[in-house]
Short mmCIF file of N, CA and C in Angstrom, two decimals:
data_model
loop_
_atom_site.label_atom_id
_atom_site.label_comp_id
_atom_site.label_asym_id
_atom_site.label_seq_id
_atom_site.Cartn_x
_atom_site.Cartn_y
_atom_site.Cartn_z
N MET A 14 26.64 35.86 168.68
CA MET A 14 27.80 34.94 168.46
C MET A 14 28.70 35.90 167.06
N LYS A 15 29.97 35.77 167.49
CA LYS A 15 30.70 36.03 166.41
C LYS A 15 30.99 35.78 165.26
N PRO A 16 31.27 36.42 163.63
CA PRO A 16 31.46 35.58 163.04
C PRO A 16 32.84 34.79 162.80
N PRO A 17 33.22 33.72 162.29
CA PRO A 17 34.61 32.96 162.57
C PRO A 17 35.24 33.72 161.51
N ARG A 18 36.37 34.19 161.58
CA ARG A 18 37.83 34.72 160.96
C ARG A 18 37.78 34.25 160.04
N PRO A 19 38.46 34.95 159.31
CA PRO A 19 38.63 34.06 157.78
C PRO A 19 40.07 33.52 158.24
N ALA A 20 40.34 32.85 157.61
CA ALA A 20 41.82 32.01 157.64
C ALA A 20 43.08 32.95 156.98
N ARG A 21 44.10 33.12 158.14
CA ARG A 21 45.12 33.67 157.22
C ARG A 21 46.17 33.28 156.29
N ALA A 22 46.51 33.68 155.01
CA ALA A 22 47.29 33.30 154.31
C ALA A 22 48.55 32.65 154.40
N ALA A 23 49.19 31.83 154.62
CA ALA A 23 50.81 31.15 154.52
C ALA A 23 51.19 32.36 154.21
N ALA A 24 52.71 32.81 154.88
CA ALA A 24 53.81 33.91 154.38
C ALA A 24 54.12 32.74 153.10
N SER A 25 54.31 31.75 152.81
CA SER A 25 54.60 31.24 151.85
C SER A 25 53.49 31.34 150.29
N ASP A 26 52.01 31.71 151.08
CA ASP A 26 51.21 31.86 149.52
C ASP A 26 51.31 33.63 149.04
N HIS A 27 52.22 34.52 149.79
CA HIS A 27 51.79 35.41 149.59
C HIS A 27 52.88 36.06 148.75
N PRO A 28 52.30 36.39 147.52
CA PRO A 28 53.51 36.66 146.31
C PRO A 28 54.73 37.42 146.53
N ARG A 29 54.77 38.54 146.94
CA ARG A 29 55.37 39.43 147.60
C ARG A 29 56.20 39.54 148.50
N GLN A 30 55.95 38.18 149.55
CA GLN A 30 56.72 38.14 151.04
C GLN A 30 57.30 36.76 150.89
N PRO A 31 58.83 36.57 150.77
CA PRO A 31 59.48 35.36 150.86
C PRO A 31 59.65 35.06 152.44
N VAL A 32 59.69 33.80 152.15
CA VAL A 32 59.54 33.04 153.62
C VAL A 32 61.21 33.54 154.16
N ARG A 33 61.24 33.99 155.63
CA ARG A 33 62.35 33.62 155.70
C ARG A 33 62.83 32.46 156.67
N GLN A 34 63.78 32.05 157.06
CA GLN A 34 64.04 30.86 157.49
C GLN A 34 65.52 31.37 158.56
N HIS A 35 65.27 31.09 159.67
CA HIS A 35 66.05 31.72 160.53
C HIS A 35 66.97 30.56 160.72
N GLN A 36 68.48 30.63 160.67
CA GLN A 36 69.23 29.68 160.51
C GLN A 36 69.97 29.62 162.17
N HIS A 37 69.81 28.54 162.53
CA HIS A 37 69.89 27.80 163.65
C HIS A 37 71.33 27.64 164.34
N THR A 38 72.26 27.64 165.25
CA THR A 38 73.45 27.49 165.04
C THR A 38 72.81 25.98 165.53
N ASP A 39 74.15 24.73 165.08
CA ASP A 39 74.37 23.23 165.32
C ASP A 39 75.32 23.35 166.19
N TYR A 40 74.57 23.21 167.70
CA TYR A 40 75.93 23.17 169.08
C TYR A 40 76.65 21.95 169.23
N ALA A 41 75.63 20.69 168.64
CA ALA A 41 75.97 19.42 168.38
C ALA A 41 77.70 19.38 167.55
N LYS A 42 77.82 20.31 167.09
CA LYS A 42 79.03 20.23 165.89
C LYS A 42 80.21 21.42 166.52
N ALA A 43 80.95 21.07 167.20
CA ALA A 43 82.29 21.93 167.82
C ALA A 43 82.53 22.29 166.63
N PRO A 44 83.02 23.77 166.79
CA PRO A 44 84.20 24.40 166.10
C PRO A 44 85.17 23.77 166.53
N LYS A 45 86.68 23.93 165.60
CA LYS A 45 87.67 23.30 166.09
C LYS A 45 88.30 24.60 165.89
N ILE A 46 88.93 24.98 167.13
CA ILE A 46 90.29 25.90 167.12
C ILE A 46 91.81 25.72 166.94
N GLY A 47 92.01 26.51 166.32
CA GLY A 47 93.54 26.13 165.34
C GLY A 47 94.65 26.73 166.52
N ASN A 48 95.80 26.42 165.94
CA ASN A 48 96.78 27.29 167.08
C ASN A 48 97.73 27.78 166.09
N GLU A 49 98.70 28.21 165.79
CA GLU A 49 99.86 28.90 165.13
C GLU A 49 100.24 28.12 164.25
N GLU A 50 100.46 26.84 164.25
CA GLU A 50 100.90 26.16 163.17
C GLU A 50 99.65 25.75 162.10
N ASP A 51 98.40 25.55 162.75
CA ASP A 51 97.69 25.63 161.86
C ASP A 51 97.55 27.06 161.13
N LEU A 52 97.41 28.20 161.36
CA LEU A 52 97.55 29.42 160.76
C LEU A 52 98.42 29.58 159.84
N TYR A 53 100.04 29.34 160.00
CA TYR A 53 100.61 29.35 159.23
C TYR A 53 100.46 28.62 158.20
N ALA A 54 99.92 27.17 158.20
CA ALA A 54 99.80 26.70 157.29
C ALA A 54 98.27 27.12 155.79
N ILE A 55 97.35 27.66 157.04
CA ILE A 55 96.37 28.62 155.92
C ILE A 55 96.97 29.98 155.34
N VAL A 56 97.86 30.36 155.89
CA VAL A 56 98.85 31.79 154.92
C VAL A 56 99.18 30.89 153.72
N LYS A 57 100.33 30.00 154.02
CA LYS A 57 100.94 29.46 153.00
C LYS A 57 99.97 28.64 151.81
N ALA A 58 99.05 28.48 152.03
CA ALA A 58 97.79 27.31 151.31
C ALA A 58 97.59 29.04 150.41
N GLU A 59 96.85 29.83 151.26
CA GLU A 59 96.25 30.57 149.96
C GLU A 59 97.37 32.00 149.61
N LYS A 60 96.38 31.94 147.95
CA LYS A 60 97.62 33.03 147.56
C LYS A 60 97.53 34.40 148.02
N THR A 61 96.47 35.44 148.39
CA THR A 61 96.33 36.05 148.88
C THR A 61 95.33 36.19 150.12
N PRO A 62 96.28 35.66 151.47
CA PRO A 62 95.08 35.69 152.14
C PRO A 62 94.76 36.71 153.03
N LEU A 63 93.38 36.60 153.57
CA LEU A 63 92.50 38.13 154.18
C LEU A 63 92.63 37.31 155.82
N LEU A 64 93.19 38.22 156.80
CA LEU A 64 93.10 37.25 158.38
C LEU A 64 92.16 38.32 158.99
N LEU A 65 92.00 38.44 160.06
CA LEU A 65 91.41 39.50 160.70
C LEU A 65 92.04 38.84 162.43
N ILE A 66 92.89 39.84 162.76
CA ILE A 66 93.45 39.63 164.08
C ILE A 66 92.67 40.36 165.01
N LEU A 67 92.49 39.87 166.58
CA LEU A 67 91.63 40.95 167.56
C LEU A 67 92.48 40.53 168.74
N ASP A 68 92.93 41.74 168.94
CA ASP A 68 93.75 42.26 170.36
C ASP A 68 92.86 42.56 171.40
N GLY A 69 92.43 41.70 172.49
CA GLY A 69 92.02 41.99 173.63
C GLY A 69 89.97 42.13 173.32
N ILE A 70 89.66 41.36 172.65
CA ILE A 70 87.88 41.21 172.82
C ILE A 70 87.68 40.60 173.83
N THR A 71 87.12 41.28 174.26
CA THR A 71 86.78 40.19 175.81
C THR A 71 85.15 39.79 175.43
N ASP A 72 84.41 40.84 174.95
CA ASP A 72 82.78 40.99 174.50
C ASP A 72 82.32 39.87 173.82
N PRO A 73 81.89 38.57 174.55
CA PRO A 73 81.63 37.72 173.78
C PRO A 73 80.30 37.98 172.43
N HIS A 74 79.75 38.56 172.44
CA HIS A 74 78.58 39.38 171.58
C HIS A 74 79.15 40.16 170.51
N ASN A 75 80.48 41.08 170.77
CA ASN A 75 81.49 41.47 169.97
C ASN A 75 82.44 40.07 168.85
N LEU A 76 82.59 39.48 169.59
CA LEU A 76 83.76 38.26 169.05
C LEU A 76 82.60 37.55 167.95
N GLY A 77 81.21 37.54 168.35
CA GLY A 77 80.30 36.85 167.61
C GLY A 77 79.83 37.49 166.12
N ALA A 78 79.54 38.58 166.53
CA ALA A 78 79.57 39.76 165.77
C ALA A 78 80.65 39.80 164.41
N CYS A 79 82.15 40.12 164.89
CA CYS A 79 83.40 40.16 164.25
C CYS A 79 83.89 38.35 163.37
N LEU A 80 83.08 37.83 163.72
CA LEU A 80 83.09 36.30 163.64
C LEU A 80 81.97 36.24 161.94
N ARG A 81 80.75 36.83 162.42
CA ARG A 81 79.96 36.51 161.31
C ARG A 81 79.98 37.74 160.50
N THR A 82 80.86 38.70 160.64
CA THR A 82 81.42 39.44 159.68
C THR A 82 82.55 39.23 158.84
N ALA A 83 83.47 38.41 159.41
CA ALA A 83 84.56 37.28 159.00
C ALA A 83 84.25 36.53 157.96
N ASP A 84 83.23 35.97 158.05
CA ASP A 84 82.53 34.72 157.20
C ASP A 84 81.80 35.48 156.18
N ALA A 85 81.29 36.65 156.21
CA ALA A 85 80.69 37.43 154.93
C ALA A 85 81.70 37.91 154.24
N ALA A 86 82.57 38.12 154.90
CA ALA A 86 83.61 38.93 153.79
C ALA A 86 84.86 37.94 153.47
N GLY A 87 84.89 36.25 153.46
CA GLY A 87 85.73 35.80 152.87
C GLY A 87 86.98 35.80 153.74
N VAL A 88 86.68 36.12 155.03
CA VAL A 88 88.30 36.18 155.56
C VAL A 88 88.45 34.40 155.88
N HIS A 89 90.34 34.23 155.56
CA HIS A 89 90.58 32.95 155.43
C HIS A 89 90.95 32.43 157.14
N ALA A 90 91.48 33.41 158.15
CA ALA A 90 90.87 32.67 159.93
C ALA A 90 91.07 34.06 160.48
N VAL A 91 90.69 34.01 161.88
CA VAL A 91 90.48 34.49 162.82
C VAL A 91 91.22 34.55 163.62
N VAL A 92 92.14 35.56 164.38
CA VAL A 92 93.14 35.47 165.41
C VAL A 92 93.27 35.78 166.61
N VAL A 93 92.62 35.15 167.59
CA VAL A 93 92.71 36.09 168.93
C VAL A 93 94.36 35.71 169.74
N PRO A 94 94.34 36.23 171.16
CA PRO A 94 95.56 35.70 172.10
C PRO A 94 95.05 35.07 173.01
N ARG A 95 95.45 33.81 173.08
CA ARG A 95 95.09 32.74 174.51
C ARG A 95 94.61 33.31 175.74
N ASP A 96 95.01 34.27 176.38
CA ASP A 96 94.83 35.27 177.19
C ASP A 96 94.42 36.19 177.07
N ARG A 97 93.52 36.76 177.88
CA ARG A 97 92.58 38.03 178.17
C ARG A 97 91.59 38.04 176.85
N ALA A 98 90.94 37.22 176.23
CA ALA A 98 90.53 37.44 175.23
C ALA A 98 88.98 36.61 174.98
N ALA A 99 87.86 36.87 174.37
CA ALA A 99 86.85 36.24 174.28
C ALA A 99 87.22 34.90 173.53
N THR A 100 86.46 33.84 174.00
CA THR A 100 86.59 32.49 172.99
C THR A 100 85.03 31.56 172.65
N LEU A 101 85.46 30.85 171.82
CA LEU A 101 83.97 30.40 171.32
C LEU A 101 83.47 29.91 172.06
N THR A 102 82.61 30.42 172.44
CA THR A 102 81.75 29.77 173.73
C THR A 102 80.23 29.75 173.16
N ASP A 103 78.71 29.24 173.84
CA ASP A 103 77.88 29.31 173.45
C ASP A 103 77.14 30.35 172.84
N THR A 104 77.64 31.43 173.80
CA THR A 104 76.76 33.11 172.91
C THR A 104 77.45 33.25 171.87
N VAL A 105 79.18 33.14 171.82
CA VAL A 105 79.60 33.44 170.40
C VAL A 105 78.88 33.47 169.45
N ARG A 106 78.72 31.75 169.49
CA ARG A 106 78.41 30.99 168.35
C ARG A 106 77.05 31.74 168.19
N HIS A 107 76.31 31.49 168.94
CA HIS A 107 74.79 31.98 168.65
C HIS A 107 74.94 33.39 168.15
N ILE A 108 75.73 34.32 168.78
CA ILE A 108 75.57 35.82 167.73
C ILE A 108 76.42 35.38 166.27
N ALA A 109 77.09 34.23 166.07
CA ALA A 109 78.04 34.50 164.83
C ALA A 109 76.86 33.40 163.86
N CYS A 110 75.98 32.97 163.88
CA CYS A 110 75.08 32.54 163.30
C CYS A 110 75.95 31.48 162.41
N GLY A 111 76.60 30.71 163.15
CA GLY A 111 77.19 29.74 162.12
C GLY A 111 78.69 29.87 161.29
N ALA A 112 78.80 31.23 162.00
CA ALA A 112 80.30 31.38 161.31
C ALA A 112 81.41 31.06 162.25
N ALA A 113 80.97 30.96 163.41
CA ALA A 113 82.29 30.28 164.41
C ALA A 113 82.69 28.66 164.04
N GLU A 114 81.54 28.10 163.31
CA GLU A 114 81.73 26.71 162.86
C GLU A 114 82.65 26.75 161.28
N SER A 115 82.31 28.04 160.39
CA SER A 115 82.78 27.81 158.93
C SER A 115 83.95 28.83 159.01
N VAL A 116 84.52 29.94 160.00
CA VAL A 116 85.63 30.55 159.62
C VAL A 116 86.62 29.81 160.61
N PRO A 117 88.26 29.54 160.12
CA PRO A 117 89.04 29.26 161.34
C PRO A 117 89.70 29.93 162.32
N PHE A 118 89.17 29.64 163.82
CA PHE A 118 89.38 30.26 164.53
C PHE A 118 90.83 29.68 165.28
N MET A 119 91.70 30.45 165.33
CA MET A 119 92.94 30.28 166.12
C MET A 119 93.08 30.93 167.10
N GLN A 120 93.59 30.72 167.85
CA GLN A 120 94.14 31.15 169.09
C GLN A 120 95.46 30.77 169.42
N VAL A 121 96.53 32.09 169.89
CA VAL A 121 97.64 32.09 169.62
C VAL A 121 98.31 32.44 171.00
N THR A 122 99.57 31.74 171.18
CA THR A 122 100.44 32.20 172.40
C THR A 122 100.76 33.45 172.82
N ASN A 123 101.94 33.70 171.80
CA ASN A 123 102.08 35.31 172.03
C ASN A 123 101.55 36.36 170.63
N LEU A 124 100.55 36.66 170.60
CA LEU A 124 100.17 37.46 169.50
C LEU A 124 101.60 38.64 168.46
N ALA A 125 102.40 39.35 169.70
CA ALA A 125 103.26 39.78 168.82
C ALA A 125 104.00 39.10 167.94
N ARG A 126 104.48 37.79 168.59
CA ARG A 126 105.92 36.94 167.68
C ARG A 126 104.81 36.51 166.57
N THR A 127 103.46 36.31 166.88
CA THR A 127 102.55 35.81 165.54
C THR A 127 102.78 36.78 164.41
N MET A 128 101.90 37.89 164.90
CA MET A 128 102.54 39.06 164.02
C MET A 128 103.66 38.90 163.43
N GLU A 129 105.07 38.68 163.64
CA GLU A 129 105.83 39.01 163.02
C GLU A 129 105.99 37.49 162.14
N LYS A 130 105.79 36.78 162.11
CA LYS A 130 105.81 35.07 161.37
C LYS A 130 104.78 35.59 160.44
N LEU A 131 103.68 35.79 160.62
CA LEU A 131 102.95 36.52 159.54
C LEU A 131 103.41 37.46 158.64
N GLN A 132 104.45 38.60 159.25
CA GLN A 132 105.17 39.36 158.20
C GLN A 132 105.90 38.86 157.45
N ALA A 133 106.48 37.49 158.12
CA ALA A 133 107.72 37.02 157.26
C ALA A 133 107.60 36.22 156.10
N LEU A 134 106.17 35.59 156.41
CA LEU A 134 105.40 35.13 155.18
C LEU A 134 104.40 35.80 154.08
N GLY A 135 104.80 37.30 154.30
CA GLY A 135 104.21 38.34 153.34
C GLY A 135 103.28 38.90 153.56
N VAL A 136 101.96 38.96 154.94
CA VAL A 136 101.47 39.46 155.25
C VAL A 136 101.81 40.76 155.68
N TRP A 137 100.63 41.64 155.16
CA TRP A 137 100.74 43.36 155.12
C TRP A 137 99.64 43.47 156.39
N LEU A 138 100.56 43.70 157.60
CA LEU A 138 99.25 44.05 158.90
C LEU A 138 98.78 45.52 159.01
N VAL A 139 97.61 45.73 158.79
CA VAL A 139 97.09 47.22 158.74
C VAL A 139 96.22 47.47 160.15
N GLY A 140 96.72 47.94 161.36
CA GLY A 140 95.99 48.16 162.43
C GLY A 140 95.07 49.34 162.41
N LEU A 141 94.01 49.19 162.94
CA LEU A 141 92.71 50.30 163.38
C LEU A 141 93.03 51.33 164.26
N ALA A 142 93.22 52.79 164.50
CA ALA A 142 93.38 53.19 165.34
C ALA A 142 93.45 54.70 165.62
N GLU A 143 92.38 55.28 166.54
CA GLU A 143 92.22 56.72 166.19
C GLU A 143 93.79 57.55 165.69
N GLU A 144 94.54 57.45 166.08
CA GLU A 144 95.65 57.87 165.80
C GLU A 144 96.53 57.47 164.55
N GLY A 145 95.72 56.78 164.11
CA GLY A 145 96.19 56.06 162.39
C GLY A 145 96.79 57.57 161.47
N GLY A 146 97.39 57.45 160.76
CA GLY A 146 98.17 57.86 160.18
C GLY A 146 97.48 58.37 158.84
N GLN A 147 97.26 57.55 158.38
CA GLN A 147 96.38 57.37 156.72
C GLN A 147 95.19 56.68 157.31
N LEU A 148 93.91 57.25 155.79
CA LEU A 148 92.97 56.70 155.59
C LEU A 148 92.89 55.77 155.49
N LEU A 149 91.69 54.73 156.49
CA LEU A 149 91.91 53.23 155.63
C LEU A 149 91.53 53.07 154.14
N TYR A 150 91.21 54.16 153.45
CA TYR A 150 90.49 53.96 152.53
C TYR A 150 91.85 54.39 151.29
N ASP A 151 92.84 54.91 151.84
CA ASP A 151 93.85 55.19 151.02
C ASP A 151 95.58 54.24 151.24
N ILE A 152 94.97 52.91 151.54
CA ILE A 152 95.74 52.33 152.21
C ILE A 152 95.32 51.12 150.73
N ASP A 153 96.55 50.11 150.44
CA ASP A 153 96.25 49.18 149.14
C ASP A 153 95.97 47.76 150.16
N LEU A 154 94.70 47.10 149.69
CA LEU A 154 94.41 46.08 150.53
C LEU A 154 94.19 45.52 149.62
N LYS A 155 94.99 44.93 148.69
CA LYS A 155 94.64 44.05 147.41
C LYS A 155 95.22 43.26 147.99
N GLY A 156 96.44 42.75 148.48
CA GLY A 156 97.53 41.41 148.68
C GLY A 156 97.20 40.98 149.96
N SER A 157 98.09 39.95 150.55
CA SER A 157 98.11 39.67 151.73
C SER A 157 97.90 40.46 152.61
N ILE A 158 96.69 40.36 153.82
CA ILE A 158 96.32 41.33 154.16
C ILE A 158 96.02 40.33 156.00
N GLY A 159 96.47 41.33 157.02
CA GLY A 159 95.88 41.39 158.33
C GLY A 159 95.19 42.36 159.02
N ILE A 160 94.34 42.37 158.93
CA ILE A 160 93.32 43.51 159.51
C ILE A 160 93.23 43.05 161.22
N VAL A 161 94.18 44.71 161.87
CA VAL A 161 94.22 44.34 163.34
C VAL A 161 93.45 45.22 163.91
N MET A 162 92.59 44.62 165.01
CA MET A 162 91.45 45.55 165.48
C MET A 162 91.74 45.40 167.10
N GLY A 163 91.52 46.36 167.75
CA GLY A 163 91.65 46.05 169.17
C GLY A 163 90.58 46.47 170.42
N ALA A 164 90.39 46.10 171.12
CA ALA A 164 89.04 46.37 172.15
C ALA A 164 88.66 47.21 172.33
N GLU A 165 87.37 47.75 172.42
CA GLU A 165 86.79 48.96 172.45
C GLU A 165 87.64 49.48 174.02
N GLY A 166 87.87 50.81 173.95
CA GLY A 166 88.02 51.84 174.98
C GLY A 166 89.75 51.90 175.05
N PRO A 167 90.29 50.75 175.49
CA PRO A 167 92.00 50.84 175.58
C PRO A 167 92.42 50.61 173.76
N GLY A 168 91.65 49.78 173.07
CA GLY A 168 92.32 49.74 171.79
C GLY A 168 93.30 48.48 171.81
N MET A 169 93.95 48.39 170.82
CA MET A 169 95.33 47.84 170.91
C MET A 169 96.31 47.66 171.28
N ARG A 170 96.70 46.43 172.08
CA ARG A 170 97.79 47.21 172.85
C ARG A 170 99.62 47.67 172.30
N ARG A 171 100.12 48.52 173.22
CA ARG A 171 101.21 49.35 172.72
C ARG A 171 101.67 48.55 171.34
N LEU A 172 101.96 47.24 172.07
CA LEU A 172 103.23 46.32 170.90
C LEU A 172 102.70 45.52 170.29
N THR A 173 100.92 45.26 170.09
CA THR A 173 100.64 45.24 168.88
C THR A 173 100.28 46.26 168.08
N GLY A 174 100.50 47.39 168.48
CA GLY A 174 100.35 48.68 167.36
C GLY A 174 101.71 48.96 166.47
N GLU A 175 102.41 48.58 167.61
CA GLU A 175 103.93 48.91 167.47
C GLU A 175 104.07 47.54 165.98
N LYS A 176 103.81 46.33 165.94
CA LYS A 176 104.17 45.65 164.90
C LYS A 176 103.40 45.59 163.49
N CYS A 177 102.39 46.62 163.49
CA CYS A 177 101.25 46.87 162.31
C CYS A 177 102.68 47.72 161.23
N ASP A 178 102.21 47.08 160.35
CA ASP A 178 103.06 48.20 159.37
C ASP A 178 102.13 49.06 158.70
N PHE A 179 101.17 49.19 158.66
CA PHE A 179 100.37 50.42 158.96
C PHE A 179 99.32 50.91 159.96
N LEU A 180 98.95 52.19 160.54
CA LEU A 180 98.16 52.55 161.29
C LEU A 180 96.95 53.09 160.67
N ALA A 181 95.80 52.89 160.58
CA ALA A 181 94.96 53.29 159.77
C ALA A 181 93.46 54.33 160.49
N ARG A 182 92.51 54.81 159.98
CA ARG A 182 91.46 55.38 160.79
C ARG A 182 90.79 55.63 159.60
N ILE A 183 89.43 55.18 160.10
CA ILE A 183 88.27 55.34 159.28
C ILE A 183 88.07 56.79 159.80
N PRO A 184 87.81 57.64 158.61
CA PRO A 184 87.20 59.20 158.83
C PRO A 184 85.88 58.80 159.24
N MET A 185 85.56 60.10 160.88
CA MET A 185 84.21 60.43 161.62
C MET A 185 84.01 61.57 160.97
N ALA A 186 82.97 61.37 160.78
CA ALA A 186 81.97 63.09 160.74
C ALA A 186 81.20 63.43 161.51
N GLY A 187 80.61 62.84 162.52
CA GLY A 187 79.62 63.03 163.94
C GLY A 187 80.60 63.56 164.93
N LYS A 188 79.94 63.44 165.75
CA LYS A 188 80.61 63.69 167.49
C LYS A 188 80.91 62.98 168.21
N VAL A 189 80.43 61.56 167.43
CA VAL A 189 81.19 60.35 168.48
C VAL A 189 81.95 59.80 167.82
N GLU A 190 83.18 59.72 168.69
CA GLU A 190 84.50 59.35 168.44
C GLU A 190 84.76 58.52 167.67
N CYS A 191 84.22 56.90 168.14
CA CYS A 191 84.63 56.11 167.22
C CYS A 191 83.70 54.88 167.20
N LEU A 192 83.65 53.93 166.38
CA LEU A 192 82.56 52.85 166.15
C LEU A 192 82.56 51.62 167.26
N ASN A 193 81.63 50.96 167.51
CA ASN A 193 82.01 49.78 167.62
C ASN A 193 82.68 49.15 167.00
N VAL A 194 83.09 47.73 167.97
CA VAL A 194 84.38 47.35 166.89
C VAL A 194 84.10 46.47 165.87
N SER A 195 82.88 45.88 166.57
CA SER A 195 82.25 44.70 165.40
C SER A 195 82.44 45.50 163.85
N VAL A 196 81.25 46.72 164.18
CA VAL A 196 80.92 47.90 163.03
C VAL A 196 82.36 48.31 162.78
N ALA A 197 83.23 49.03 163.61
CA ALA A 197 84.57 48.94 162.81
C ALA A 197 85.26 47.80 161.72
N THR A 198 85.57 46.54 162.48
CA THR A 198 85.51 45.36 161.65
C THR A 198 84.82 45.66 159.79
N GLY A 199 83.26 45.48 160.52
CA GLY A 199 82.39 45.43 158.86
C GLY A 199 83.35 46.55 158.14
N VAL A 200 83.46 47.39 158.26
CA VAL A 200 84.32 48.49 157.52
C VAL A 200 85.34 48.17 156.82
N CYS A 201 86.17 47.92 157.52
CA CYS A 201 87.48 47.44 157.10
C CYS A 201 87.71 46.45 156.22
N LEU A 202 87.15 45.16 156.75
CA LEU A 202 86.81 44.00 155.73
C LEU A 202 86.13 43.80 154.47
N PHE A 203 85.49 44.85 154.72
CA PHE A 203 84.22 45.14 153.25
C PHE A 203 85.17 46.27 152.60
N GLU A 204 85.82 47.33 152.77
CA GLU A 204 86.54 47.86 151.89
C GLU A 204 87.93 46.74 151.67
N CYS A 205 88.35 45.69 152.24
CA CYS A 205 89.21 44.70 151.21
C CYS A 205 88.82 44.09 150.36
N VAL A 206 87.46 43.90 150.61
CA VAL A 206 86.49 43.04 149.28
C VAL A 206 85.88 43.80 148.33
N ARG A 207 86.10 45.50 148.75
CA ARG A 207 85.71 46.40 147.97
C ARG A 207 87.22 46.09 146.67
N GLN A 208 88.32 46.63 147.38
CA GLN A 208 89.46 46.96 146.67
C GLN A 208 89.85 45.06 145.89
N ARG A 209 89.53 44.29 146.83
CA ARG A 209 89.87 42.89 145.73
C ARG A 209 89.20 42.90 144.45
N LYS A 210 87.55 42.95 144.52
CA LYS A 210 86.86 43.19 143.32
C LYS A 210 87.52 43.59 141.99
#
């Protein structure tokens, strides 16, 4: 007969190992999807709004990761077009780990027109593109800023790019040509956070 195994210490009893608690998404609490007027109200209410504009992001995993990053960076609203873009599905909400319920999510009918109105309200739009003329780190991101990201592969649509005040790029040192859109979003948003400190 084998001797009984010694009892394992609970994770909370171990002095060097904190107990991790997984944040579950409360699917009973439906996130509110706003529109253009809700977006403009947020911009007017904030002294220096930080917006994330996603053009043509159709992968729910990428949208969820972008929302999670937006929440961590203190973004005031995430803006997507109503058509040809992912929306707040259960998958997006699961990947976002609660950010879909905390970051205002705006679906707009005409993204180009919305961008023009944001500019009229004093928001500078910085689009990320491989052909960007300036490095992201050389642009002043301290004021009212909208970071504009396009879909992986095709990037942002031509008209969306034309509406941006600046087209920036992230310097790439390796052989890979581009980053995943959610990773690139994190780089851009946390450069905004760094400059605003």
